[in-house]
Coordinates of C-alpha atoms and ligand atoms in Angstrom, one line a residue:
M4 CA 22.0 50.8 -22.5
S5 CA 18.7 49.9 -24.1
Y6 CA 16.5 47.1 -22.8
L7 CA 17.3 44.9 -25.8
E8 CA 21.0 45.3 -25.4
R9 CA 20.7 44.4 -21.7
Y10 CA 18.5 41.4 -22.7
E11 CA 20.9 40.1 -25.3
R12 CA 23.8 40.3 -22.9
L13 CA 22.0 38.4 -20.2
L14 CA 20.8 35.9 -22.7
A15 CA 24.3 35.1 -23.9
K16 CA 25.4 34.5 -20.3
D17 CA 22.3 33.1 -18.5
P18 CA 19.0 32.6 -20.4
G19 CA 17.1 32.2 -17.1
R20 CA 18.2 35.6 -15.9
A21 CA 17.3 37.1 -19.2
V22 CA 13.7 35.8 -18.9
Q23 CA 13.5 37.0 -15.3
A24 CA 14.7 40.5 -16.4
V25 CA 11.9 40.6 -19.1
A26 CA 9.3 39.5 -16.5
H27 CA 10.6 42.3 -14.2
W28 CA 10.4 45.0 -17.0
I29 CA 6.9 43.9 -17.9
G30 CA 5.8 44.4 -14.3
A31 CA 7.8 47.5 -13.3
E32 CA 8.8 49.3 -16.5
W33 CA 6.2 48.3 -19.0
R34 CA 5.8 51.6 -20.8
P35 CA 9.5 52.3 -21.8
F36 CA 10.2 48.6 -22.3
F37 CA 7.2 48.0 -24.6
A38 CA 7.8 51.3 -26.4
E39 CA 11.3 50.0 -27.3
L40 CA 10.0 46.6 -28.4
R41 CA 7.2 48.1 -30.5
E42 CA 9.9 50.2 -32.3
A43 CA 12.8 47.8 -32.5
R44 CA 11.5 44.2 -31.9
P45 CA 7.7 44.1 -31.9
V46 CA 7.7 40.3 -31.5
L47 CA 10.3 39.2 -29.0
A48 CA 10.8 35.4 -28.6
T49 CA 12.5 34.6 -25.3
P50 CA 13.4 31.1 -24.3
A51 CA 10.3 30.9 -22.1
F52 CA 7.6 32.9 -24.0
T53 CA 7.0 35.2 -26.9
L54 CA 5.9 38.8 -26.4
V55 CA 3.7 40.5 -29.0
T56 CA 3.6 44.2 -28.5
R57 CA 1.9 46.0 -31.5
F58 CA -1.8 46.6 -31.6
A59 CA -2.5 44.8 -34.9
D60 CA -0.5 41.7 -33.8
V61 CA -2.2 41.6 -30.4
I62 CA -5.6 41.7 -32.1
E63 CA -4.5 38.9 -34.4
V64 CA -3.3 36.7 -31.6
L65 CA -6.5 37.2 -29.6
S66 CA -8.7 36.6 -32.7
R67 CA -7.2 33.2 -33.7
E68 CA -8.5 30.9 -31.1
K69 CA -7.5 27.7 -32.9
V70 CA -3.9 28.8 -33.2
F71 CA -3.5 30.8 -30.0
T72 CA -5.5 28.9 -27.4
V73 CA -6.5 29.3 -23.8
R74 CA -4.8 26.0 -22.9
L75 CA -2.8 27.6 -20.1
Y76 CA -5.9 28.5 -18.2
G77 CA -7.2 24.9 -18.4
E78 CA -5.5 23.1 -15.5
P79 CA -5.9 25.7 -12.8
M80 CA -9.3 26.9 -13.8
E81 CA -10.9 23.5 -14.2
A82 CA -9.4 22.4 -10.9
V83 CA -11.0 25.5 -9.2
L84 CA -14.3 25.2 -10.9
G85 CA -14.6 21.4 -10.9
G86 CA -15.0 21.1 -14.7
P87 CA -14.5 22.7 -18.1
Y88 CA -15.5 26.3 -18.4
M89 CA -15.8 28.7 -21.4
L90 CA -12.4 30.2 -20.6
T91 CA -10.7 26.8 -20.8
Q92 CA -12.2 25.9 -24.2
D93 CA -11.6 27.1 -27.7
A94 CA -14.1 26.9 -30.5
T95 CA -16.1 24.1 -28.8
P96 CA -19.9 23.8 -28.5
L97 CA -19.5 24.3 -24.8
H98 CA -17.7 27.6 -25.2
W99 CA -20.2 28.9 -27.8
A100 CA -23.3 27.9 -25.8
E101 CA -22.3 28.8 -22.3
R102 CA -21.0 32.2 -23.3
G103 CA -24.5 32.8 -24.6
L104 CA -26.1 31.6 -21.4
T105 CA -23.9 33.8 -19.3
Q106 CA -24.5 36.8 -21.5
A107 CA -28.2 36.3 -21.2
V108 CA -28.1 36.5 -17.4
L109 CA -25.7 39.6 -17.4
P110 CA -27.6 41.7 -19.9
A111 CA -26.6 45.2 -20.9
H112 CA -29.9 46.6 -19.8
D113 CA -28.9 45.9 -16.2
V114 CA -26.2 48.7 -16.3
P115 CA -28.3 51.3 -14.6
R116 CA -29.3 48.9 -11.8
V117 CA -25.7 47.8 -11.2
R118 CA -24.5 51.4 -11.4
E119 CA -27.0 52.4 -8.7
L120 CA -25.9 49.5 -6.5
A121 CA -22.2 50.4 -7.0
G122 CA -22.8 54.0 -6.2
R123 CA -24.8 53.3 -3.1
Y124 CA -22.3 50.8 -1.6
A125 CA -19.4 53.1 -2.5
D126 CA -21.1 56.0 -0.6
E127 CA -21.8 53.7 2.3
A128 CA -18.1 52.7 2.5
L129 CA -17.0 56.3 2.2
D130 CA -19.4 57.4 4.9
I131 CA -18.1 54.8 7.3
A132 CA -14.6 56.0 6.7
V133 CA -15.1 59.8 6.9
P134 CA -14.6 60.0 10.6
A135 CA -11.2 58.5 10.3
G136 CA -10.3 60.9 7.5
R137 CA -9.0 58.1 5.3
I138 CA -10.1 54.9 3.6
D139 CA -8.3 51.8 2.4
A140 CA -9.3 51.9 -1.3
V141 CA -8.8 48.1 -1.6
E142 CA -10.4 46.5 1.4
G143 CA -12.5 49.3 2.6
L144 CA -13.9 50.5 -0.7
A145 CA -13.4 48.4 -3.9
R146 CA -13.7 44.9 -2.3
Y147 CA -16.4 46.2 0.1
V148 CA -18.5 47.3 -2.9
L149 CA -17.7 44.3 -5.1
M150 CA -18.6 41.7 -2.4
R151 CA -22.0 43.3 -2.2
I152 CA -22.5 43.3 -6.0
C153 CA -21.5 39.6 -5.9
G154 CA -24.4 39.1 -3.4
D155 CA -27.1 41.4 -4.6
Y156 CA -26.6 41.2 -8.4
L157 CA -24.6 38.0 -9.1
G158 CA -26.5 36.1 -6.4
V159 CA -23.2 34.6 -4.9
P160 CA -22.7 36.4 -1.6
G161 CA -20.3 33.9 0.0
P162 CA -20.8 32.7 3.6
D163 CA -19.6 36.2 4.5
P164 CA -17.9 38.9 2.3
A165 CA -14.4 38.3 3.8
T166 CA -14.5 34.5 2.9
L167 CA -15.7 35.1 -0.6
S168 CA -13.0 37.7 -1.0
E169 CA -10.3 35.3 -0.1
W170 CA -11.7 32.5 -2.3
S171 CA -11.6 34.9 -5.2
R172 CA -8.1 36.1 -4.5
A173 CA -6.7 32.6 -4.1
S174 CA -8.5 31.2 -7.2
M175 CA -7.6 34.0 -9.5
H176 CA -4.0 34.0 -8.3
D177 CA -3.6 30.5 -9.7
I178 CA -5.7 31.1 -12.8
I179 CA -4.2 34.3 -14.1
R180 CA -1.0 35.0 -12.2
N181 CA 0.7 31.7 -11.7
L182 CA 2.4 30.9 -14.9
P183 CA 5.5 29.6 -13.0
R184 CA 3.0 27.0 -11.7
D185 CA 3.8 27.3 -8.0
P186 CA 2.3 24.2 -6.4
N187 CA 1.4 26.0 -3.2
V188 CA -0.6 28.6 -5.0
H189 CA -2.4 25.8 -6.9
A190 CA -3.1 23.9 -3.7
T191 CA -4.6 27.0 -2.0
A192 CA -6.7 27.7 -5.1
C193 CA -8.0 24.1 -5.2
A194 CA -9.1 24.4 -1.6
A195 CA -10.8 27.8 -2.2
G196 CA -12.5 26.4 -5.4
S197 CA -13.8 23.4 -3.5
A198 CA -15.3 25.6 -0.8
L199 CA -16.8 28.0 -3.4
R200 CA -18.4 25.1 -5.3
A201 CA -20.0 23.7 -2.1
H202 CA -21.3 27.2 -1.4
V203 CA -22.7 27.6 -4.9
S204 CA -24.4 24.2 -4.7
E205 CA -26.1 25.2 -1.5
L206 CA -27.2 28.5 -3.1
I207 CA -28.6 26.6 -6.1
T208 CA -30.9 24.5 -3.8
E209 CA -31.9 27.6 -1.9
R210 CA -32.7 29.7 -5.0
R211 CA -34.7 26.9 -6.5
R212 CA -37.0 27.3 -3.5
T213 CA -36.8 31.1 -3.4
P214 CA -35.6 32.7 -6.6
G215 CA -34.1 36.2 -6.5
E216 CA -33.5 38.8 -9.2
D217 CA -29.9 37.9 -9.5
A218 CA -27.7 36.2 -12.2
L219 CA -27.5 32.9 -10.4
S220 CA -31.3 32.7 -10.1
R221 CA -31.6 33.6 -13.8
L222 CA -29.1 30.8 -14.7
I223 CA -31.2 28.3 -12.7
S224 CA -34.4 29.4 -14.4
L225 CA -33.0 29.1 -18.0
V226 CA -34.5 26.3 -20.0
P227 CA -31.8 25.6 -22.6
P228 CA -32.4 22.8 -25.1
A229 CA -31.6 19.4 -23.7
S230 CA -29.0 18.9 -26.4
L231 CA -26.8 21.5 -24.7
G232 CA -26.3 19.2 -21.7
F233 CA -26.6 22.1 -19.3
D234 CA -27.0 19.8 -16.3
E235 CA -26.4 20.4 -12.5
L236 CA -22.6 20.3 -12.9
R237 CA -22.6 22.9 -15.7
L238 CA -25.0 25.1 -13.7
M239 CA -22.6 24.9 -10.7
V240 CA -19.5 25.6 -12.7
N241 CA -21.1 28.6 -14.4
G242 CA -22.5 29.9 -11.1
A243 CA -19.1 29.6 -9.4
G244 CA -17.5 31.4 -12.4
L245 CA -19.6 34.5 -11.8
P246 CA -17.7 36.1 -8.8
L247 CA -14.3 34.9 -10.1
G248 CA -14.7 37.0 -13.3
L249 CA -15.6 40.2 -11.4
V250 CA -13.7 40.7 -8.2
E251 CA -10.0 40.8 -8.9
N252 CA -10.3 42.5 -12.3
A253 CA -12.6 45.2 -11.0
A254 CA -10.9 45.7 -7.6
Q255 CA -7.5 46.2 -9.1
S256 CA -8.9 48.5 -11.9
I257 CA -10.7 50.7 -9.4
V258 CA -7.6 51.1 -7.2
Q259 CA -5.2 51.8 -10.1
I260 CA -7.6 54.3 -11.7
I261 CA -7.9 56.2 -8.3
R262 CA -4.1 56.1 -7.9
H263 CA -3.5 57.4 -11.5
L264 CA -6.1 60.2 -11.5
L265 CA -5.2 61.5 -8.0
G266 CA -1.5 61.2 -8.8
R267 CA -1.5 63.2 -12.0
E268 CA 0.2 66.5 -11.8
D269 CA -1.4 68.1 -14.9
S270 CA -4.9 69.5 -15.2
V271 CA -6.5 66.0 -15.7
R272 CA -6.7 65.5 -11.9
E273 CA -8.8 68.7 -11.4
E274 CA -10.8 68.1 -14.5
A275 CA -11.7 64.6 -13.4
I276 CA -12.7 65.8 -9.9
A277 CA -14.8 68.6 -11.5
A278 CA -16.5 66.1 -13.8
A279 CA -17.2 63.8 -10.9
R280 CA -18.7 66.6 -8.8
S281 CA -20.7 68.3 -11.5
G282 CA -22.3 65.2 -12.9
E283 CA -20.7 65.8 -16.3
P284 CA -19.7 62.7 -18.3
F285 CA -17.1 61.0 -16.2
D286 CA -16.4 57.5 -17.5
G287 CA -13.8 58.5 -20.1
Y288 CA -11.5 59.6 -17.3
A289 CA -11.7 56.1 -15.7
W290 CA -11.1 54.2 -19.0
E291 CA -8.3 56.5 -20.1
A292 CA -6.6 56.2 -16.7
L293 CA -6.8 52.5 -17.0
R294 CA -4.9 52.7 -20.3
F295 CA -2.1 54.5 -18.5
A296 CA -2.3 52.2 -15.4
P297 CA -3.6 48.8 -16.7
F298 CA -4.6 46.2 -14.1
N299 CA -3.0 43.5 -16.2
P300 CA -0.2 44.2 -18.7
L301 CA -1.0 41.2 -21.0
I302 CA -3.3 38.3 -21.8
F303 CA -1.5 34.9 -22.3
R304 CA -2.2 32.3 -24.9
F305 CA -0.5 29.1 -26.1
C306 CA 0.6 28.7 -29.7
E307 CA -0.6 25.3 -31.0
R308 CA 1.0 25.4 -34.4
D309 CA 3.6 27.5 -36.3
H310 CA 1.9 30.8 -37.3
R311 CA 3.2 33.7 -39.3
L312 CA 1.5 36.9 -38.2
A313 CA 0.3 39.2 -40.9
S314 CA 3.1 41.6 -39.9
G315 CA 5.6 38.9 -40.9
A316 CA 6.9 37.4 -37.6
L317 CA 6.8 33.7 -37.1
I318 CA 5.6 32.2 -33.8
K319 CA 6.6 28.7 -33.2
A320 CA 4.3 25.9 -32.0
G321 CA 4.5 25.1 -28.3
T322 CA 5.3 28.7 -27.2
P323 CA 3.4 30.6 -24.5
V324 CA 2.4 33.9 -26.2
F325 CA 1.9 37.1 -24.3
A326 CA -0.5 39.4 -26.1
C327 CA 0.6 42.7 -24.5
T328 CA -2.7 44.6 -24.4
S329 CA -1.1 47.4 -22.3
S330 CA 1.5 47.9 -25.0
A331 CA -1.3 47.8 -27.7
G332 CA -3.0 50.7 -25.9
M333 CA 0.1 52.8 -26.4
D334 CA 0.7 51.9 -30.0
E335 CA 0.7 55.1 -32.1
E336 CA -0.2 53.1 -35.2
A337 CA -3.6 52.4 -33.7
V338 CA -4.0 55.1 -31.0
A339 CA -3.8 58.7 -31.9
D340 CA -1.2 60.6 -29.8
P341 CA -1.1 57.8 -27.2
A342 CA 0.9 59.8 -24.6
E343 CA -2.0 62.3 -24.4
F344 CA -4.9 61.7 -21.9
R345 CA -8.1 61.9 -23.9
T346 CA -11.4 61.1 -22.5
D347 CA -13.2 60.8 -25.9
R348 CA -11.2 58.0 -27.4
P349 CA -13.2 55.2 -29.1
D350 CA -13.6 52.1 -27.0
F351 CA -11.9 49.8 -29.4
V352 CA -8.4 51.3 -28.7
R353 CA -8.7 50.1 -25.1
L354 CA -8.5 46.4 -24.6
H355 CA -9.5 46.4 -20.9
F356 CA -12.1 43.7 -21.5
G357 CA -10.1 41.6 -23.8
Y358 CA -10.8 41.0 -27.5
G359 CA -12.1 38.3 -29.8
P360 CA -13.8 35.0 -29.0
H361 CA -12.8 35.2 -25.3
D362 CA -13.6 38.9 -24.7
C363 CA -15.3 39.5 -21.4
V364 CA -18.9 38.3 -21.0
G365 CA -19.2 40.3 -17.8
K366 CA -18.2 43.5 -19.5
H367 CA -21.5 45.3 -18.7
V368 CA -21.0 44.7 -15.0
G369 CA -17.5 46.1 -15.2
V370 CA -18.6 49.1 -17.3
A371 CA -21.1 50.0 -14.6
V372 CA -19.2 49.3 -11.5
I373 CA -15.7 50.6 -12.2
P374 CA -16.3 54.2 -13.2
E375 CA -19.1 54.7 -10.7
V376 CA -17.0 53.7 -7.7
V377 CA -14.2 56.0 -8.8
R378 CA -16.6 58.8 -9.4
R379 CA -18.1 58.5 -5.9
V380 CA -14.6 58.8 -4.4
L381 CA -13.6 61.8 -6.5
R382 CA -16.8 63.6 -5.4
R383 CA -15.6 63.6 -1.8
P384 CA -14.2 66.9 -0.5
G385 CA -10.5 66.6 0.4
V386 CA -9.9 63.4 -1.4
A387 CA -6.1 63.0 -2.1
L388 CA -3.2 60.6 -2.1
L389 CA -1.5 60.2 1.3
P390 CA 2.2 61.2 1.2
G391 CA 4.4 58.1 1.1
E392 CA 1.5 55.7 0.5
S393 CA 1.4 53.5 -2.6
I394 CA -0.6 50.5 -3.7
D395 CA 0.6 47.7 -1.3
F396 CA 0.6 44.2 -3.0
D397 CA 1.9 42.6 0.2
G398 CA 4.0 40.2 -1.9
G399 CA 1.0 38.9 -3.8
P400 CA -0.3 39.4 -7.3
F401 CA -3.3 41.7 -6.4
P402 CA -3.5 44.9 -4.3
R403 CA -4.0 44.4 -0.6
H404 CA -4.1 47.9 0.7
F405 CA -4.1 51.5 -0.6
P406 CA -5.0 54.1 2.0
I407 CA -6.1 57.4 0.6
S408 CA -7.1 60.6 2.4
L409 CA -10.7 61.8 2.7
G410 CA -9.6 65.2 4.2
A411 CA -9.1 66.2 7.8
S412 CA -11.1 64.1 10.3
Ligands
HEM18 C1 -19.5 39.9 -13.4 C2 -18.4 40.4 -13.9 C3 -17.5 39.5 -14.8 C4 -17.7 38.2 -15.3 C5 -18.8 37.3 -14.9 C6 -16.6 38.0 -16.2 C7 -16.4 36.8 -16.8 C8 -15.5 36.6 -17.9 C9 -15.4 35.4 -18.6 C10 -16.3 34.1 -18.4 C11 -14.5 35.6 -19.6 C12 -14.0 34.5 -20.6 C13 -15.0 34.6 -21.8 C14 -14.7 33.5 -22.8 O1 -13.9 32.6 -22.5 O2 -15.2 33.6 -23.9 C15 -13.9 36.9 -19.4 C16 -12.9 37.4 -20.1 C17 -12.3 38.6 -19.7 N1 -12.7 39.4 -18.8 FE1 -14.3 39.3 -17.6 N2 -15.8 39.1 -16.3 C18 -16.3 40.1 -15.5 C19 -15.8 41.3 -15.3 C20 -14.6 41.7 -15.8 C21 -14.0 43.0 -15.5 C22 -14.5 44.0 -14.5 C23 -12.8 43.0 -16.2 C24 -11.8 44.1 -16.3 C25 -11.9 45.3 -15.9 C26 -12.7 41.8 -17.0 C27 -11.8 41.5 -17.9 C28 -11.7 40.4 -18.7 C29 -10.7 40.2 -19.7 C30 -9.5 41.0 -20.0 C31 -11.1 39.0 -20.4 C32 -10.3 38.3 -21.5 C33 -9.5 37.1 -20.9 C34 -8.8 36.4 -22.0 O3 -9.1 36.6 -23.2 O4 -7.9 35.6 -21.7 N3 -13.8 41.1 -16.7 N4 -14.6 37.5 -18.4

């Protein structure tokens, strides 16, 4: 029976279970489920949310910020950060101005420096693990590297790496993975956010005395026109936002790319390893692997008023809308031979950093860190998946552990 047949049957009997089934398929069976939707029902309106699955429709949803707004991020994110933030605002002066300020302190010309840091810390983590013959790609590698990038480059080290890591995990759980609005998740995030803000306030005082070459110090030293109202609160909110953008997105991406590349049974695995070891262009392997194993299947928005997509489907006001970026990346209307692994695809077919007015302002950091960490792993002799081990989410929304082999100890 097709997914849609199963869905329709459940819907007739118990709409709540039909919605749960859709949520399950998005998480566990996204490729065949979205393939069927793109073909038979590209816009699926469930009683709880509407799924948009074709590339062109996804792009349209993410482009129309006054119709499909970021309203659903508002409550959790403003509670964590202590005030409005660019990702809780649409088409406002604050969104426009503070995007600009953040982009100015995370410039593209920092890519070589960030890449060097990522490579150095990845090698450090791998060297520590070599005697054991295995490494936890989540805690021992990805988060190890990312916490150090948060300190050295973003200027927000946390009181210690483990505490910053948990603040990030708790906050982002509430912001991007808590649409059911579990109050316990929200309460944990609020506590984490409050501790993060207090930490960032202390850092601001410290960096005023002794500036560093990091993004927070740069934010402090900016002199925006007074009319922007970039006061102490705005500085603190934007400083606290820096690590939150990076850690969960990059950690999960790194882990899923490693899992995908090492798990492939065709020639791609060996080709990727050969490219990593020879110094040949490598990044296309990482970005293409992320298209097959996306860290996030969709970006959610809220439909503020009835809107007919250019493709014809009507989306009703008041509906949460899921722009299924993972599905868009497999849409043959936009991506040539999407089932093929091709390292030379143009960037625009992969929506890893979002699209439109809310696309990622930290993209250059991600572009530098993610492929470089994976490359350092693949360079190691004997690197392989461990039999029976998979990415362990430990019942949460983000990976907790993923042990991989570094060869015999
Ligand atoms: C220092 C690193 C990073 C920072 C500071 C950062 C920050 C941000 C911010 C502030 C936004 C919202 C922009 C807006 O509202 O206009 C955003 C969007 C986004 N970022 Fe990042 N980010 C970082 C790294 C990453 C990485 C590594 C990934 C993925 C691999 C990623 C994926 C995304 C996506 C998918 C969006 C779109 C969200 C949406 O439209 O709802 N980010 N990022």
